[in-house]
Coordinates of C-alpha atoms in Angstrom, one line a residue:
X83 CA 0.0 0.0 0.0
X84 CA 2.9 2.3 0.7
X85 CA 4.3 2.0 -2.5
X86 CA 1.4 2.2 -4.0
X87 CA 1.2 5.6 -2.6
X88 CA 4.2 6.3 -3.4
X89 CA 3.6 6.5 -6.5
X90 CA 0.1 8.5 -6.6
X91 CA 2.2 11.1 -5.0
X92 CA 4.9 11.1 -7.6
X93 CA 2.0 11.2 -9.9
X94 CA 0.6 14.1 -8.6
X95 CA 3.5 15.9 -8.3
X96 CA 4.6 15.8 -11.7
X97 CA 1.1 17.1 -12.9
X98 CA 1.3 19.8 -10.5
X99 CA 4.3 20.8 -11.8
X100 CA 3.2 20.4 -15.6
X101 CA 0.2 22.4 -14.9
X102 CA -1.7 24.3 -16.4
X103 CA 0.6 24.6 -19.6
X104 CA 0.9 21.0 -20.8
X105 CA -1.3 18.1 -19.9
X106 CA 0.1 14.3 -21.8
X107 CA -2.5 12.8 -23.9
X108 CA -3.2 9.2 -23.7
X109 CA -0.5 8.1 -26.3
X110 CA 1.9 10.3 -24.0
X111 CA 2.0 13.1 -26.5
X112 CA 3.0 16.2 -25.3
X113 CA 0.3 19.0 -25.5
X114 CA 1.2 23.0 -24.3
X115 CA -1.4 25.2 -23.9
X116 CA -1.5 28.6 -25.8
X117 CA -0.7 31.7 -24.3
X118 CA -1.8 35.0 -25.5
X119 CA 0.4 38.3 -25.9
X120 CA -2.0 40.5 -23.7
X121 CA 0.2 43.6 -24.3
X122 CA 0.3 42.8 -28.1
X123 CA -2.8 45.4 -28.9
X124 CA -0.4 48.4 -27.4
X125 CA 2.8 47.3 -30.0
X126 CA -0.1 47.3 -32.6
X127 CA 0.8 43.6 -33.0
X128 CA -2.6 41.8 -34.3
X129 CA -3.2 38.5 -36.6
X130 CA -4.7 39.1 -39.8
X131 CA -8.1 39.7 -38.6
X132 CA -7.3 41.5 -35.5
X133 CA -7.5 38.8 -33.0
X134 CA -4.3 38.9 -30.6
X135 CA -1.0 37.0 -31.2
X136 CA 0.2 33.8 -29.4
X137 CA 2.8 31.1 -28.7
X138 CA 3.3 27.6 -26.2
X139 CA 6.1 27.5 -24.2
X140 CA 6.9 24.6 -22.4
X141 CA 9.7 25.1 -19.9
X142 CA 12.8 23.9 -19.7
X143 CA 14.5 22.2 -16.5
X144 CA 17.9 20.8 -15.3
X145 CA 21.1 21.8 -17.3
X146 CA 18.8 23.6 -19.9
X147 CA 16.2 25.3 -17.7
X148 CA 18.6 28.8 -19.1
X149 CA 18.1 27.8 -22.9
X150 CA 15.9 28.7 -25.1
X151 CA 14.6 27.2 -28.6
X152 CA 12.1 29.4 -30.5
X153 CA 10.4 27.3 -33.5
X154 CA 8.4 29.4 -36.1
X155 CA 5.5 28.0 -37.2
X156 CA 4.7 27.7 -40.9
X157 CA 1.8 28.0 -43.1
X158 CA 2.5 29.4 -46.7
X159 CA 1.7 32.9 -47.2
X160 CA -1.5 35.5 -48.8
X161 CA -0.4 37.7 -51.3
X162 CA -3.7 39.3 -52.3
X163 CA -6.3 40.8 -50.2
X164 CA -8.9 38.5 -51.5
X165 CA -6.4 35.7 -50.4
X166 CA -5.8 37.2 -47.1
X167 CA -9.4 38.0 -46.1
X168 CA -9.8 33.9 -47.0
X169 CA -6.7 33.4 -44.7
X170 CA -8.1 35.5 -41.8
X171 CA -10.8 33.5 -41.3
X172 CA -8.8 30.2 -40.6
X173 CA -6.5 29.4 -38.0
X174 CA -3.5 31.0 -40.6
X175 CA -5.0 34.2 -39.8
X176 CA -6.8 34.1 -36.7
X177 CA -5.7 32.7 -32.6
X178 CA -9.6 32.5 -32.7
X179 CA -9.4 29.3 -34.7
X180 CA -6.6 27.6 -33.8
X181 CA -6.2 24.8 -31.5
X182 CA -5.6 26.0 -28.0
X183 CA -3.6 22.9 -27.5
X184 CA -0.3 22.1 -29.7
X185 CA 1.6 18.8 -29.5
X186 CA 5.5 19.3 -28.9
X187 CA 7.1 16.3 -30.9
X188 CA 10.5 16.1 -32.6
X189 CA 13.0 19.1 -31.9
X190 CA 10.0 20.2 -29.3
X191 CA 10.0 17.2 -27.6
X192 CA 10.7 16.6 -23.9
X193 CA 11.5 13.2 -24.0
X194 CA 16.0 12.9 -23.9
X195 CA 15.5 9.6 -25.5
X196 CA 13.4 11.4 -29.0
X197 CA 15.0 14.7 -28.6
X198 CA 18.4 14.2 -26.8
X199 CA 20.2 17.7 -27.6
X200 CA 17.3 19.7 -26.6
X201 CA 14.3 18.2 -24.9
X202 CA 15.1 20.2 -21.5
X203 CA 15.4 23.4 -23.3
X204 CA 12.9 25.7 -22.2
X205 CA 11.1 25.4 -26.2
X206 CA 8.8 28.0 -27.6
X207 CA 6.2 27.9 -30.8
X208 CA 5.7 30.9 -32.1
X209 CA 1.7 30.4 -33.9
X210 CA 1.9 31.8 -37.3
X211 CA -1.1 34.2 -38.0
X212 CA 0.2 37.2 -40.6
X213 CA 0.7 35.4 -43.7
X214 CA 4.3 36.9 -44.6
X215 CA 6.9 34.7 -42.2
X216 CA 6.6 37.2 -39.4
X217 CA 8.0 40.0 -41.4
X218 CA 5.0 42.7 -42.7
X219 CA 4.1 46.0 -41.0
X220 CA 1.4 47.5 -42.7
X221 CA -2.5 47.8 -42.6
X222 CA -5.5 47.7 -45.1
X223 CA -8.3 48.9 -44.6
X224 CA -11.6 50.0 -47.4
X225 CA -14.7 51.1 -45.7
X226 CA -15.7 47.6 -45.1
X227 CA -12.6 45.1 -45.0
X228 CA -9.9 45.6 -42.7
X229 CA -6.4 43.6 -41.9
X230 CA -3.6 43.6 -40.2
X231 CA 0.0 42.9 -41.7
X232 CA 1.6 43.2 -38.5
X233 CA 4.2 40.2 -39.2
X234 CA 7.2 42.1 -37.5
X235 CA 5.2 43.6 -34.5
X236 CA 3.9 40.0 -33.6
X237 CA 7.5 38.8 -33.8
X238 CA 8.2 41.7 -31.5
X239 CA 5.7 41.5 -29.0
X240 CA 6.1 37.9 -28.7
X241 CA 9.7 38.3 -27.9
X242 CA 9.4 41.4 -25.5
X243 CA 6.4 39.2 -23.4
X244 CA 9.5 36.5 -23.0
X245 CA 12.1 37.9 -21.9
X246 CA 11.4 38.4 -18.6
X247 CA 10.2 35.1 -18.5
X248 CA 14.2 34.3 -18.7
X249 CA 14.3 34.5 -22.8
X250 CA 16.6 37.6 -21.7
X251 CA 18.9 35.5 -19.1
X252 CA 19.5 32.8 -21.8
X253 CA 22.9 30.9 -22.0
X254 CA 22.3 29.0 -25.0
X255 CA 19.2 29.9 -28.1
X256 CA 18.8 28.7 -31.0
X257 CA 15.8 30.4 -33.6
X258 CA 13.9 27.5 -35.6
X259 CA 11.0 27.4 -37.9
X260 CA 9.7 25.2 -40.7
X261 CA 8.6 25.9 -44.2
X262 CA 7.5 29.4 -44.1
X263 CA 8.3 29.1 -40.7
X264 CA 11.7 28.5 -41.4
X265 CA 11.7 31.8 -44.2
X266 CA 11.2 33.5 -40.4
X267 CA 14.8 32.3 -39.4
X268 CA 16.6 33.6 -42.0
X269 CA 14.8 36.8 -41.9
X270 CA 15.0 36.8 -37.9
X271 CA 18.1 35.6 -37.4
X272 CA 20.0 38.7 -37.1
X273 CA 17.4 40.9 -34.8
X274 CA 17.1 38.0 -32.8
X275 CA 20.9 38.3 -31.1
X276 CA 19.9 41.8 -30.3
X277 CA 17.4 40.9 -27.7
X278 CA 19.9 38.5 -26.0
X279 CA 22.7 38.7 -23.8
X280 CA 26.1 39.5 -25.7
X281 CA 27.4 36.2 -23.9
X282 CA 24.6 33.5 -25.1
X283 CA 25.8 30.9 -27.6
X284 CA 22.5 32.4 -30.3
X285 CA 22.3 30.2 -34.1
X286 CA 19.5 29.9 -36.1
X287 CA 17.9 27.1 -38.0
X288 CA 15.7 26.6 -40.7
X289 CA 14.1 23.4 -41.1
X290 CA 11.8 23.3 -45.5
X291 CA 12.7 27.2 -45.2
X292 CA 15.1 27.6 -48.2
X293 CA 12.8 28.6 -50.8
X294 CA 14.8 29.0 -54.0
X295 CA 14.2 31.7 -56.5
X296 CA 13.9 29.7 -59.7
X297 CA 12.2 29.7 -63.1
X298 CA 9.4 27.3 -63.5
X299 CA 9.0 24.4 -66.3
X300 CA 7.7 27.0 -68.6
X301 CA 10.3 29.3 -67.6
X302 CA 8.2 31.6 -65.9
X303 CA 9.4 33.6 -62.7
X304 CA 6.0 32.6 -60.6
X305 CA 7.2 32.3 -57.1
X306 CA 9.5 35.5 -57.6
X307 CA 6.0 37.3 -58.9
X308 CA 4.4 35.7 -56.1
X309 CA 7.2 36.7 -53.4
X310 CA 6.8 40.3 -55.2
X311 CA 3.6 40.4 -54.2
X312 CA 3.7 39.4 -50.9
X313 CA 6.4 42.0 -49.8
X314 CA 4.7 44.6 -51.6
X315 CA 1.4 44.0 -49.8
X316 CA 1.9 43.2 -46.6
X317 CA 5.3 46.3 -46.3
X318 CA 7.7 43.5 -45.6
X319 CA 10.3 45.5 -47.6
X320 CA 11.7 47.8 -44.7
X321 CA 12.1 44.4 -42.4
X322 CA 14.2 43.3 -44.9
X323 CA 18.3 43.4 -44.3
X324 CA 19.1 46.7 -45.3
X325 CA 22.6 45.4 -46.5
X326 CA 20.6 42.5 -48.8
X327 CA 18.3 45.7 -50.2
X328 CA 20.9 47.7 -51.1
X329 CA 22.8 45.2 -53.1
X330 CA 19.7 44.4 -55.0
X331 CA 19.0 47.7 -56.0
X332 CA 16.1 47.2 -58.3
X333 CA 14.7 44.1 -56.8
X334 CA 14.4 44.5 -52.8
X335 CA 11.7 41.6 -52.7
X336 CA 14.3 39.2 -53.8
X337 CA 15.9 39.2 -50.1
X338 CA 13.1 37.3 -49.0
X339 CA 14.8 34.5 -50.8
X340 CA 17.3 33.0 -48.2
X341 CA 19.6 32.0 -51.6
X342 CA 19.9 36.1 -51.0
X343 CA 19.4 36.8 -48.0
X344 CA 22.0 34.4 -46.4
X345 CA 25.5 36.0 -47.0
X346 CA 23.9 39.0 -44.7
X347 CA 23.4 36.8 -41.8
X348 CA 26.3 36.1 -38.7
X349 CA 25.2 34.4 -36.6
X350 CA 25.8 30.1 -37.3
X351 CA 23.3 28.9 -39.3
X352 CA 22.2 25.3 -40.3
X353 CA 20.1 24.8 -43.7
X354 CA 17.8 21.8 -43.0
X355 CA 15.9 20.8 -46.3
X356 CA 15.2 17.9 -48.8
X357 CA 16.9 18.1 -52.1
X358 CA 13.4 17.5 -53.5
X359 CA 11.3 19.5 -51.2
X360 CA 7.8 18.8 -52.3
X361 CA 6.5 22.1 -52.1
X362 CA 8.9 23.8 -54.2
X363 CA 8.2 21.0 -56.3
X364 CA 4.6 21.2 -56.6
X365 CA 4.6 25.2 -56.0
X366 CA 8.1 27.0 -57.7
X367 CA 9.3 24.3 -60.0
X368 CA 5.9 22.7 -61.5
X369 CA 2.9 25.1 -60.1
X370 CA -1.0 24.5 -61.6
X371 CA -0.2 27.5 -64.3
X372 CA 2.8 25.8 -65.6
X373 CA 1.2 22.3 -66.3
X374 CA -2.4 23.2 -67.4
X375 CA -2.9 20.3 -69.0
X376 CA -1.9 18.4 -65.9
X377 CA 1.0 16.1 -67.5
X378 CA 2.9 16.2 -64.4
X379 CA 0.4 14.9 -62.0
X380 CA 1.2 11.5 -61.8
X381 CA 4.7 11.9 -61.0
X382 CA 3.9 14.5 -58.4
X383 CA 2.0 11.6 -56.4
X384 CA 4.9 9.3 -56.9
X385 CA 8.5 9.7 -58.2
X386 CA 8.8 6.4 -59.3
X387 CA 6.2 7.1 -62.1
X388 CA 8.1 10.3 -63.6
X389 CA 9.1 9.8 -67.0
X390 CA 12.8 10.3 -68.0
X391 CA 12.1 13.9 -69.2
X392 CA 10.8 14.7 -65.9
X393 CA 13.0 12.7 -63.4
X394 CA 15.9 15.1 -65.2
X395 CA 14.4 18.3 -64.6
X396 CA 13.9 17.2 -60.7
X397 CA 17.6 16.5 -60.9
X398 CA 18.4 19.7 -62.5
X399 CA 16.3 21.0 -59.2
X400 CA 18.2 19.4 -57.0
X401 CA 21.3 20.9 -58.6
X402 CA 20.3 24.5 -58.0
X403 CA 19.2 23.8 -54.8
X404 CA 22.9 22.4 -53.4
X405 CA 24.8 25.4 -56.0
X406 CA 22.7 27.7 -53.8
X407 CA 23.1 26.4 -50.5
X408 CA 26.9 25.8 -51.5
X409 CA 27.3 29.8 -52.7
X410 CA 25.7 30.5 -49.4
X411 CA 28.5 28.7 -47.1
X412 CA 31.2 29.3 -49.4
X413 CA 33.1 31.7 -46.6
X414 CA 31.2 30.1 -43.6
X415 CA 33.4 27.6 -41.4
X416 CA 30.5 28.1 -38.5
X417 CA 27.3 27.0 -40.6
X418 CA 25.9 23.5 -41.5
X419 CA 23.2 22.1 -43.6
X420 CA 21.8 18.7 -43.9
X421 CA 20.1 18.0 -47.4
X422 CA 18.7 14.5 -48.1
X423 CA 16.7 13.1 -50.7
X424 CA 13.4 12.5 -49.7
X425 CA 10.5 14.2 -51.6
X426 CA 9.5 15.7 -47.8
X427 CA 8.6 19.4 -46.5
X428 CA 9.2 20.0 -42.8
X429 CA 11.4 17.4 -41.1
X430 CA 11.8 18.7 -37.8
X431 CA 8.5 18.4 -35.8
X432 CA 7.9 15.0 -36.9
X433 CA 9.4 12.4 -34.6
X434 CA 9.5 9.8 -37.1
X435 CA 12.1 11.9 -39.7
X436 CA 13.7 14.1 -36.5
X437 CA 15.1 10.9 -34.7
X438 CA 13.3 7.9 -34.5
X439 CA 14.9 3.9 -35.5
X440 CA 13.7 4.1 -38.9
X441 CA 14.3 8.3 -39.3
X442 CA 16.3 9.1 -42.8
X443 CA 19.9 9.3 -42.4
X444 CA 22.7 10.6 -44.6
X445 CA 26.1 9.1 -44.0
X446 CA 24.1 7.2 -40.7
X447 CA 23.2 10.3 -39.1
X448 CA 19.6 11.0 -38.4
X449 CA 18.5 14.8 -38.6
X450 CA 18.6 15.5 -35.0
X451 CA 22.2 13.6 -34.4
X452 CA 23.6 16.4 -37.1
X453 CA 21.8 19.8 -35.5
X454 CA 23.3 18.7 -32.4
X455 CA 26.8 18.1 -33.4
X456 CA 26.5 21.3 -35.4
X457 CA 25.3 23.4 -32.4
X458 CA 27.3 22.3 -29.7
X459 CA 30.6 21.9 -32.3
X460 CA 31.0 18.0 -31.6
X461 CA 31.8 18.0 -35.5
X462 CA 31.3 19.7 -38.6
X463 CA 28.0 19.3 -40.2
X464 CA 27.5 19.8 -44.4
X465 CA 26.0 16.8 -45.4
X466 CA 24.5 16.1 -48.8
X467 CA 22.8 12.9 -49.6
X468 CA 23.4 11.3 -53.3
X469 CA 20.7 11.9 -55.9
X470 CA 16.6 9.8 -56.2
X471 CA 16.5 6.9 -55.7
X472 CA 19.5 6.3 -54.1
X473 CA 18.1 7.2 -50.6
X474 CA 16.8 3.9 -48.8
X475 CA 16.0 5.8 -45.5
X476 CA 13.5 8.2 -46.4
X477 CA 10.6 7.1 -44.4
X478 CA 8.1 8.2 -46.8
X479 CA 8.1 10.1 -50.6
X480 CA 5.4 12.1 -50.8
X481 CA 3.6 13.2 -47.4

């Protein structure tokens, strides 16, 4: 009986302790509650439709209870009014429809034996809600419509509400996102060492984030038209690197392509992204306008049905991508990158492709086992998997 009691009190320690801000679903997910920026309204910070900004932190303990890991949320982007008065009626544009719960898995995990590097990190996610990675500051507004691309002023006020929640004591950070999400890093990176202590270790990752500026099959510029747009509307270009605008003269929008945008950045940076990243397949390289007649549909579903003709031009993709990424680190001894050759987006927040027994490897080192010999300098990291199909670890092709 004793033990047995024992162990209710261990129990109900540990949920006092957790509580209210994470509760563990039966499968022993982990699920953090949402907190609200109150003081948001007063920075001007809003989500699309007005509602106030958010995040989940769940915090750290032990010998990372003064570290911090900030992951971006992703979610594409609006780059018309029409598209973002669509937008702020979801949970991409409103904290009034999205789930008040989030489940922490992968590099948010707390669990040492899923996410040994940083599991006792105190580990942020920063709810995505603008539309343009974090990084607009402007407002629309007709008679009748009104929104809010307040991008830069959420990033803000979710910063400023934590660090005196020890964000501004931190030894260690690191700034993460994924897929549009992971845009936010490279565009973050650099403000984000201004809020911290001059001493803290601060790097930034970006996890399906290295959107490349690229001409589609019918060699039209459609995501650099669409990227055009989106700074344009939403006043993104003064967030921008004023170093990256200046040396594009003509063309500021084109620094919200990390390909750009990277040289500008100091602090360590680690490129995390598949060589065949499906939405740049589906989106940059082969969007709708480019295949009207829809001959590329079958091989989007599955690579292994791409004709000849096809499976070259996703090998000339994957060429760009790793002459990018390579011009990027050509003078950088302190970045890393990790490109394998699954057809994946977003590899981070998935246990099964961040470190699990079947996650993919390149060179026998799973996605988490390289960001945490990057970051804490156990070894170098710049790892590039060979070419489709060679890759017998991906754990699945098309998600």
């Amino acid at each position: 009986m004793m033990n047995v009691n024992a162990v209710l009190v261990a129990i109900t320690l540990a949920l006092l302790t957790c509580a209210p801000r994470c509760i563990y679903s039966d499968d022993q997910r982990l699920l953090v509650n949402m907190t609200l920026v109150r003081n948001a309204s007063a920075l001007g910070a809003f989500c699309l439709d007005g509602s106030l900004p958010a995040y989940h932190l769940h915090r750290g303990f032990g010998g990372g209870a003064r570290n911090w890991l900030l992951q971006f949320e992703g979610g594409g982007w609006c780059n018309s009014i029409k598209s973002c008065l669509d937008r702020a009626n979801t949970r991409r544009g409103s904290t009034r429809y999205m789930s008040k719960w989030e489940v922490f898995s992968g590099i948010l995990s707390n669990n040492a034996s899923l996410n040994p590097d940083f599991y006792n990190w105190n580990r942020v996610k920063l709810r995505y809600c603008d539309g343009a990675s974090f990084a607009g500051d402007a407002v629309y507004k007709n008679g009748t419509s009104l929104l809010y691309f307040r991008g830069q002023k959420i990033w803000e006020a979710i910063i400023l509400d934590l660090l005196p929640k020890g964000l501004g004591q931190a030894r260690k950070a690191l700034l993460s996102g994924s897929s549009a999400g992971g845009l936010s890093s490279f565009l973050h990176c650099n403000n984000f060492t201004k809020y911290l202590p001059s001493t803290a270790s601060v790097k930034c990752l970006s996890d399906a984030g290295f959107f490349l500026d690229k001409r589609d099959i019918s060699s039209n510029h459609t995501m650099r038209s669409f990227v055009k747009d989106v700074v344009s509307l939403h006043g993104v270009e003064k967030n921008l690197d004023e170093n990256c605008t200046a040396s594009s003269l003509n063309f500021p929008e084109l620094c919200f392509f990390p390909q750009y945008a990277m040289k500008f950045i100091t602090p360590p940076f680690f490129i995390l992204n598949s060589a065949y990243d499906v939405y740049q397949f589906h989106h940059i390289l082969v969007p709708p306008s480019a295949d009207p007649q829809g001959h590329w549909n079958r091989c989007k579903l599955n690579p292994a049905a791409c004709n000849p003709q096809q499976l070259n031009t996703l090998q000339e993709f994957r060429r760009d991508m790793i002459v990018a990424i390579g011009l990027s680190y050509k003078y950088s001894r302190r970045g890393g990158f990790f490109i394998n050759s699954c057809f994946a987006h977003g590899q981070s927040e998935s246990q099964d492709t961040w470190f699990a027994a079947d996650s993919p490897r390149v060179h026998n080192r799973t996605i988490a086992e390289a960001v945490g010999d990057w970051y804490f300098r156990r070894r170098a990291t710049k790892e590039i998997n060979c070419p489709y199909p060679c890759d017998t670890t991906c754990h699945n092709l098309i998600p």
